[in-house]
CSV table of C-alpha atoms and ligand atoms in Angstrom, one decimal:
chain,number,residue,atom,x,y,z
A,1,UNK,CA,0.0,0.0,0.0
A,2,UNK,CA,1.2,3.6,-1.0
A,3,UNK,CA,0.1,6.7,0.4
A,4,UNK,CA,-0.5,9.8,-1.4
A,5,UNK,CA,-0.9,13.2,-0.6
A,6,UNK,CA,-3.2,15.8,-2.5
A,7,UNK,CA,-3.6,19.2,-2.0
A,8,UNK,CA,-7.2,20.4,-1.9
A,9,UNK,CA,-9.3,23.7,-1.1
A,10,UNK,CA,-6.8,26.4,0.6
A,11,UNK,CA,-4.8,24.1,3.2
A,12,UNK,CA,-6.5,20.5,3.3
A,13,UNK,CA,-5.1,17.5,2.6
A,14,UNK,CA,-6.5,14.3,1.1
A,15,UNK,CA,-4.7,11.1,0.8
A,16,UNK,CA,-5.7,8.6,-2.0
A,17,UNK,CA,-4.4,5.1,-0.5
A,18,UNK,CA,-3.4,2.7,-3.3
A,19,UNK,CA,-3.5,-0.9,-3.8
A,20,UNK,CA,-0.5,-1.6,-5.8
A,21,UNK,CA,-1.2,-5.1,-6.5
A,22,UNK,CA,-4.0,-4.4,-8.3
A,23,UNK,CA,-4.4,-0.7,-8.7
A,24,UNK,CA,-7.7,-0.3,-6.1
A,25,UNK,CA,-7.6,2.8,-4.4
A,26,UNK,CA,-9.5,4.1,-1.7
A,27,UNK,CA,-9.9,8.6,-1.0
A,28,UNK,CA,-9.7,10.0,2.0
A,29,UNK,CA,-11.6,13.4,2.9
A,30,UNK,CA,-11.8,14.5,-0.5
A,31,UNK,CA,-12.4,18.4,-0.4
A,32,UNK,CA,-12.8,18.4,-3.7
A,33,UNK,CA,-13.2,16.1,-7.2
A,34,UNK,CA,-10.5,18.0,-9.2
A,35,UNK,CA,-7.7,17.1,-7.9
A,36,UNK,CA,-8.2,13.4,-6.9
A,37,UNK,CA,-9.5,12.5,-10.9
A,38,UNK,CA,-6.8,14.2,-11.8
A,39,UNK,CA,-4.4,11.4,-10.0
A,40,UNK,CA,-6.4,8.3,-10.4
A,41,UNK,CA,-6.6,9.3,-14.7
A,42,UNK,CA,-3.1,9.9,-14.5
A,43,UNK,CA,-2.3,6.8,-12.3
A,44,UNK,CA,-4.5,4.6,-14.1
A,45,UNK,CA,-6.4,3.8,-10.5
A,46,UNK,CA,-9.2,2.6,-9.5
A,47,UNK,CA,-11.5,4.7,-6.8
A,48,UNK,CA,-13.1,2.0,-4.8
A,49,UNK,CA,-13.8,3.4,-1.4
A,50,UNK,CA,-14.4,7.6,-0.4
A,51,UNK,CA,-13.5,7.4,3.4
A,52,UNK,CA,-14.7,10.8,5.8
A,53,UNK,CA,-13.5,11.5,9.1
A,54,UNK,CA,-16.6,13.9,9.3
A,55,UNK,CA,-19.4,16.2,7.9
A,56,UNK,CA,-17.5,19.4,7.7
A,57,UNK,CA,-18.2,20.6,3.6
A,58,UNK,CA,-14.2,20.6,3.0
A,59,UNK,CA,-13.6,16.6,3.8
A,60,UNK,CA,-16.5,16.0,1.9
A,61,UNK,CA,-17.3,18.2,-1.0
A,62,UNK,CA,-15.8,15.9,-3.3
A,63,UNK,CA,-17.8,13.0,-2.3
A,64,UNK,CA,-20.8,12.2,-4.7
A,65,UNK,CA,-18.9,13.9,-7.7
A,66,UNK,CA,-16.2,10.9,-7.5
A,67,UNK,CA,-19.4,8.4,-6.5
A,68,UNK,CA,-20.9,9.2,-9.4
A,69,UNK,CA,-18.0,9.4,-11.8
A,70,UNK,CA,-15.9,5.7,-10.0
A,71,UNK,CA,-19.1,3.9,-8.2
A,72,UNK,CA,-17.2,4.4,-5.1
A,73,UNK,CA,-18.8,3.6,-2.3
A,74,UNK,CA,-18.8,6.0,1.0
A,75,UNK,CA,-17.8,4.9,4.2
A,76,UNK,CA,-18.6,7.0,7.5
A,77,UNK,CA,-19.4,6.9,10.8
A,78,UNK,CA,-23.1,5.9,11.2
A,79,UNK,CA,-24.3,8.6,13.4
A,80,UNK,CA,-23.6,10.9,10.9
A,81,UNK,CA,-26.2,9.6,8.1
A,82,UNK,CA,-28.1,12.3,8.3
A,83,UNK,CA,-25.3,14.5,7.6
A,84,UNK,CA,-23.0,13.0,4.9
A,85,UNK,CA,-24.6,12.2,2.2
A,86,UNK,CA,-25.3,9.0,0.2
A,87,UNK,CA,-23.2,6.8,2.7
A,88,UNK,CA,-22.8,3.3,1.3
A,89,UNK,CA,-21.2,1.7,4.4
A,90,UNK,CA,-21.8,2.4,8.3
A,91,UNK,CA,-18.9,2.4,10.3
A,92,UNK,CA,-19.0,2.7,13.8
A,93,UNK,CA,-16.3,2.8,17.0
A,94,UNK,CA,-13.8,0.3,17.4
A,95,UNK,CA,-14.9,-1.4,14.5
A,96,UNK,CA,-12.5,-3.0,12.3
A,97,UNK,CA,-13.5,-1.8,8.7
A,98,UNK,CA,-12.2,-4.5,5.7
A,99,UNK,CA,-13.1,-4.3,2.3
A,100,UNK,CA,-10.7,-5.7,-0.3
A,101,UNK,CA,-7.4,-5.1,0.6
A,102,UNK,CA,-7.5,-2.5,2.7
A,103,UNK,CA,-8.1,-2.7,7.0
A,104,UNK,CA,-9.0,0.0,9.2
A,105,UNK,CA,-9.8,0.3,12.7
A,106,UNK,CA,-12.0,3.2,13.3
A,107,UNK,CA,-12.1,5.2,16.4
A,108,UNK,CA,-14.6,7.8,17.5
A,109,UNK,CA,-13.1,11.0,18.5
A,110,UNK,CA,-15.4,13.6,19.2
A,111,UNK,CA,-14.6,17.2,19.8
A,112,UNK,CA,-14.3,18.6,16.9
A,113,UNK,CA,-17.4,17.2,15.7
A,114,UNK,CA,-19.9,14.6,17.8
A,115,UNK,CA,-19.2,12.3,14.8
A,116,UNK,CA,-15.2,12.6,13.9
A,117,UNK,CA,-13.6,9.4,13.5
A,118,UNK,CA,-9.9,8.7,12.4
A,119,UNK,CA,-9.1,5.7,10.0
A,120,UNK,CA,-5.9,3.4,12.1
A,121,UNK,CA,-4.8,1.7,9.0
A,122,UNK,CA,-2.6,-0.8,11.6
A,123,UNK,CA,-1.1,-3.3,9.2
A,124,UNK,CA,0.7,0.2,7.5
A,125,UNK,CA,0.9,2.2,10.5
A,126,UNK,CA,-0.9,5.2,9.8
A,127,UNK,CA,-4.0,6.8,10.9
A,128,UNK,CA,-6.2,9.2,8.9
A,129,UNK,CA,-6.7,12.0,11.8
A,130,UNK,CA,-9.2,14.7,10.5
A,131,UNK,CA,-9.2,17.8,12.0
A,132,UNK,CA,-8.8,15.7,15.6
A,133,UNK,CA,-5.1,16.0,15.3
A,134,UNK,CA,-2.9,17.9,13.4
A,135,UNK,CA,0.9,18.5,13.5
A,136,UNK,CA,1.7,19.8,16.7
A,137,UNK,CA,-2.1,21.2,17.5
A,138,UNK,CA,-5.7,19.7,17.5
A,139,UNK,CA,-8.6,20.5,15.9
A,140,UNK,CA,-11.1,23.3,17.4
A,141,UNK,CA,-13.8,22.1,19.8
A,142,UNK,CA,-17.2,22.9,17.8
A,143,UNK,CA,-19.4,20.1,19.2
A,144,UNK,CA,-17.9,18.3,21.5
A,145,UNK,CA,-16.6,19.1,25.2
A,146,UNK,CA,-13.1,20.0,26.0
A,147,UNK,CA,-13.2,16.1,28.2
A,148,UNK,CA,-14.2,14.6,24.7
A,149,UNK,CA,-11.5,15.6,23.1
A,150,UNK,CA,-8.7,15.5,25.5
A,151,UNK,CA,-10.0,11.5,25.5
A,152,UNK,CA,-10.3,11.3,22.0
A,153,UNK,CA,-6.7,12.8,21.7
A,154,UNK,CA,-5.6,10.4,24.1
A,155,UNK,CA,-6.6,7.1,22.3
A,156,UNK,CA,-3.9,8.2,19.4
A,157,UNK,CA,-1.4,7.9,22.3
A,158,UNK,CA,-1.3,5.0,23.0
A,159,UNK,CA,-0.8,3.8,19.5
A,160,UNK,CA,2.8,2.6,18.5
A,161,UNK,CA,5.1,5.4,18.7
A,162,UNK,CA,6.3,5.2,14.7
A,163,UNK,CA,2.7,5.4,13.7
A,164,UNK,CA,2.3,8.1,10.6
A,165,UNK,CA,0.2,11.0,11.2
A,166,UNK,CA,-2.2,12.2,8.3
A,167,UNK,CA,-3.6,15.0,9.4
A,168,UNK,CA,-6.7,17.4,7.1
A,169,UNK,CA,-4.6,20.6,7.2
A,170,UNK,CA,-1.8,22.0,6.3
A,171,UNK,CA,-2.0,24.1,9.4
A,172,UNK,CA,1.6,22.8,11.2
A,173,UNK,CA,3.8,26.4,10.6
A,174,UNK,CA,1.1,28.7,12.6
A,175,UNK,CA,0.4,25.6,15.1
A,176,UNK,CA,4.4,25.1,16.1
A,177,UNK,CA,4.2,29.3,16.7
A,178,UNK,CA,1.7,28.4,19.7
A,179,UNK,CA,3.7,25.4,20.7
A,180,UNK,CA,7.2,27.5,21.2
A,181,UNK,CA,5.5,30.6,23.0
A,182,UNK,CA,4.2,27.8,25.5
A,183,UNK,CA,7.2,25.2,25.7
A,184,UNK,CA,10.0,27.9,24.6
A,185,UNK,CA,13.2,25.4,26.4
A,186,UNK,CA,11.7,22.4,24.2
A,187,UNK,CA,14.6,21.2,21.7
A,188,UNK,CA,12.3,18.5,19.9
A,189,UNK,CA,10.2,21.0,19.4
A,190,UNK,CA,12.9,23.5,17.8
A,191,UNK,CA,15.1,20.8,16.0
A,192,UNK,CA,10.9,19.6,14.8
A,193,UNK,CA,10.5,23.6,13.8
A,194,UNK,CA,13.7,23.8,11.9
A,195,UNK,CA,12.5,20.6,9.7
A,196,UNK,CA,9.0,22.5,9.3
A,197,UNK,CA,10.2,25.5,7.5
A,198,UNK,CA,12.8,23.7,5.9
A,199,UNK,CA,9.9,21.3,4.2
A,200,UNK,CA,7.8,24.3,3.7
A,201,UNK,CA,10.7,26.8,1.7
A,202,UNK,CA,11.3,23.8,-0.7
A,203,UNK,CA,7.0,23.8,-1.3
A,204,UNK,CA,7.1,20.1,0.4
A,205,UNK,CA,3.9,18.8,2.5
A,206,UNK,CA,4.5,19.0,6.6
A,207,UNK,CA,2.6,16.1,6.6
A,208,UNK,CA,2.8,13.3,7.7
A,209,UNK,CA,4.3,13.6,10.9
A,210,UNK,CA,4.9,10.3,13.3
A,211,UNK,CA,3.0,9.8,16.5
A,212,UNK,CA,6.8,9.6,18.6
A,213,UNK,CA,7.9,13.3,17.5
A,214,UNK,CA,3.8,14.7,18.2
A,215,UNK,CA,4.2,13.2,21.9
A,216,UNK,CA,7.8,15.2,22.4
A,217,UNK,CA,6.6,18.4,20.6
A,218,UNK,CA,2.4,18.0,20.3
A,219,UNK,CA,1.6,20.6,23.3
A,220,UNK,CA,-2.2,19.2,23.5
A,221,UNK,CA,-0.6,15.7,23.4
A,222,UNK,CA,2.0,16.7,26.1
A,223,UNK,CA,-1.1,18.3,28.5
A,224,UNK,CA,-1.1,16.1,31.7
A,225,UNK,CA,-4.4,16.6,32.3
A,226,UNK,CA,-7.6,17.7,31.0
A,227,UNK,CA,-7.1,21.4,33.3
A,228,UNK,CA,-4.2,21.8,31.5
A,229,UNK,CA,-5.6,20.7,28.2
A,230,UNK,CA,-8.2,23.0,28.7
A,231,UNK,CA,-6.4,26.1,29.2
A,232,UNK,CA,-4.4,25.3,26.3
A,233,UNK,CA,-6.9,25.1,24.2
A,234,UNK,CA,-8.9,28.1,25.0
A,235,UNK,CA,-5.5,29.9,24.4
A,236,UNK,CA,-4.8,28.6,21.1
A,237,UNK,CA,-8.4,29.6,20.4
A,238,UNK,CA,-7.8,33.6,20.6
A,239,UNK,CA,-4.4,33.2,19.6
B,1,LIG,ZN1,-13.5,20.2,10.2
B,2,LIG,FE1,-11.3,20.8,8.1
């Protein structure tokens, strides 16, 4: 399995996941069509699966465009039918999601939205995170509590440490300016800065990251406790 990133909207990322032995590929959080059909004409793919980590219009504009163009089916969560349209498959928490060759454990993490999941594909190490977590930040609470998501941020840590991080956002430059105002002595977290802007002059993606360096540098992940979390977060939100 191969992972690829694509660029969508301003600053989100969608990752088509390829099948190499026998071009099957699956889309996750397309923002928009353009860009993914533009890939899988020029790779020769197949679209068989559109996974979402939730409802939010720029993970899932792209959806019924490549449905109706590939007869991909949708996967999402399952309390979120009434929001994501057309899904095909229900998925639901600590489910393990197999369709050909590709295996996913899904895990709800709410916050962000009630329905966010992430997509743990284990056999490759990587999880699909949404806008739950990004490079060194997490996503803004809209609908969840500030406990929700401090537990749904702590389920990813406990994952093995050289798991791959794919995130929805390019949003890791302005993130990593919060994290060194609040952990200025951190020298993972500068050595971590220096790669950043280093991947960013040559017009390279930040992502993905790996769960090891997020748990060194991440200031949400590195929050002992939900107080501390809390404040954080409220921080970050008028920051
Ligand atoms: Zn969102
Ligand atoms: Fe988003």
């Amino acid at each position: 399995m191969k992972t690829e990133i694509i660029k969508c909207l301003q600053d989100n990322y969608s990752y088509i996941i390829i099948d190499e032995s026998n071009n099957n590929a699956c889309v996750v959080d397309p923002g928009e069509s353009f860009p993914i059909i533009d890939f899988l004409e020029s790779n020769g793919l197949k679209l068989k699966y559109i996974l979402n980590t939730h409802h939010h219009y720029d993970h899932i504009n792209g959806n019924l465009e490549l449905k109706n163009k590939y007869g991909s089916k949708i996967v999402a969560f399952e309390e979120d039918k009434n929001r994501i349209p057309k899904i095909d498959i229900f998925v639901r928490d600590n489910e393990i999601w197999k369709a050909d060759n590709f295996e996913a454990k899904i895990y709800h993490t709410p916050g962000h939205t009630s329905g966010h999941i992430a997509f743990h594909f284990f056999n490759e190490k990587k999880i699909f995170t949404g806008d739950t977590l990004f490079s060194l930040g997490c996503g803004r609470i809209f609908e969840g509590t500030f406990k929700e998501m401090f537990n749904s941020l702590s389920k990813f840590k406990k994952l093995p440490k050289e798991t791959e991080i794919y995130c929805g956002h390019e949003y890791t430059l302005q993130n990593s300016d919060f994290c060194i105002k609040h952990d200025p002595k951190n020298p993972k977290l500068k050595n971590k800065i220096k790669n950043i802007k280093k991947k960013l002059n040559d017009n390279l993606p930040t992502v993905p990251t790996v769960l090891s360096e997020e748990l060194e540098c991440n200031i949400f992940l590195r929050a002992k406790n939900l107080q501390t979390f809390t404040k954080l977060r409220e921080l970050k939100d008028n920051f």
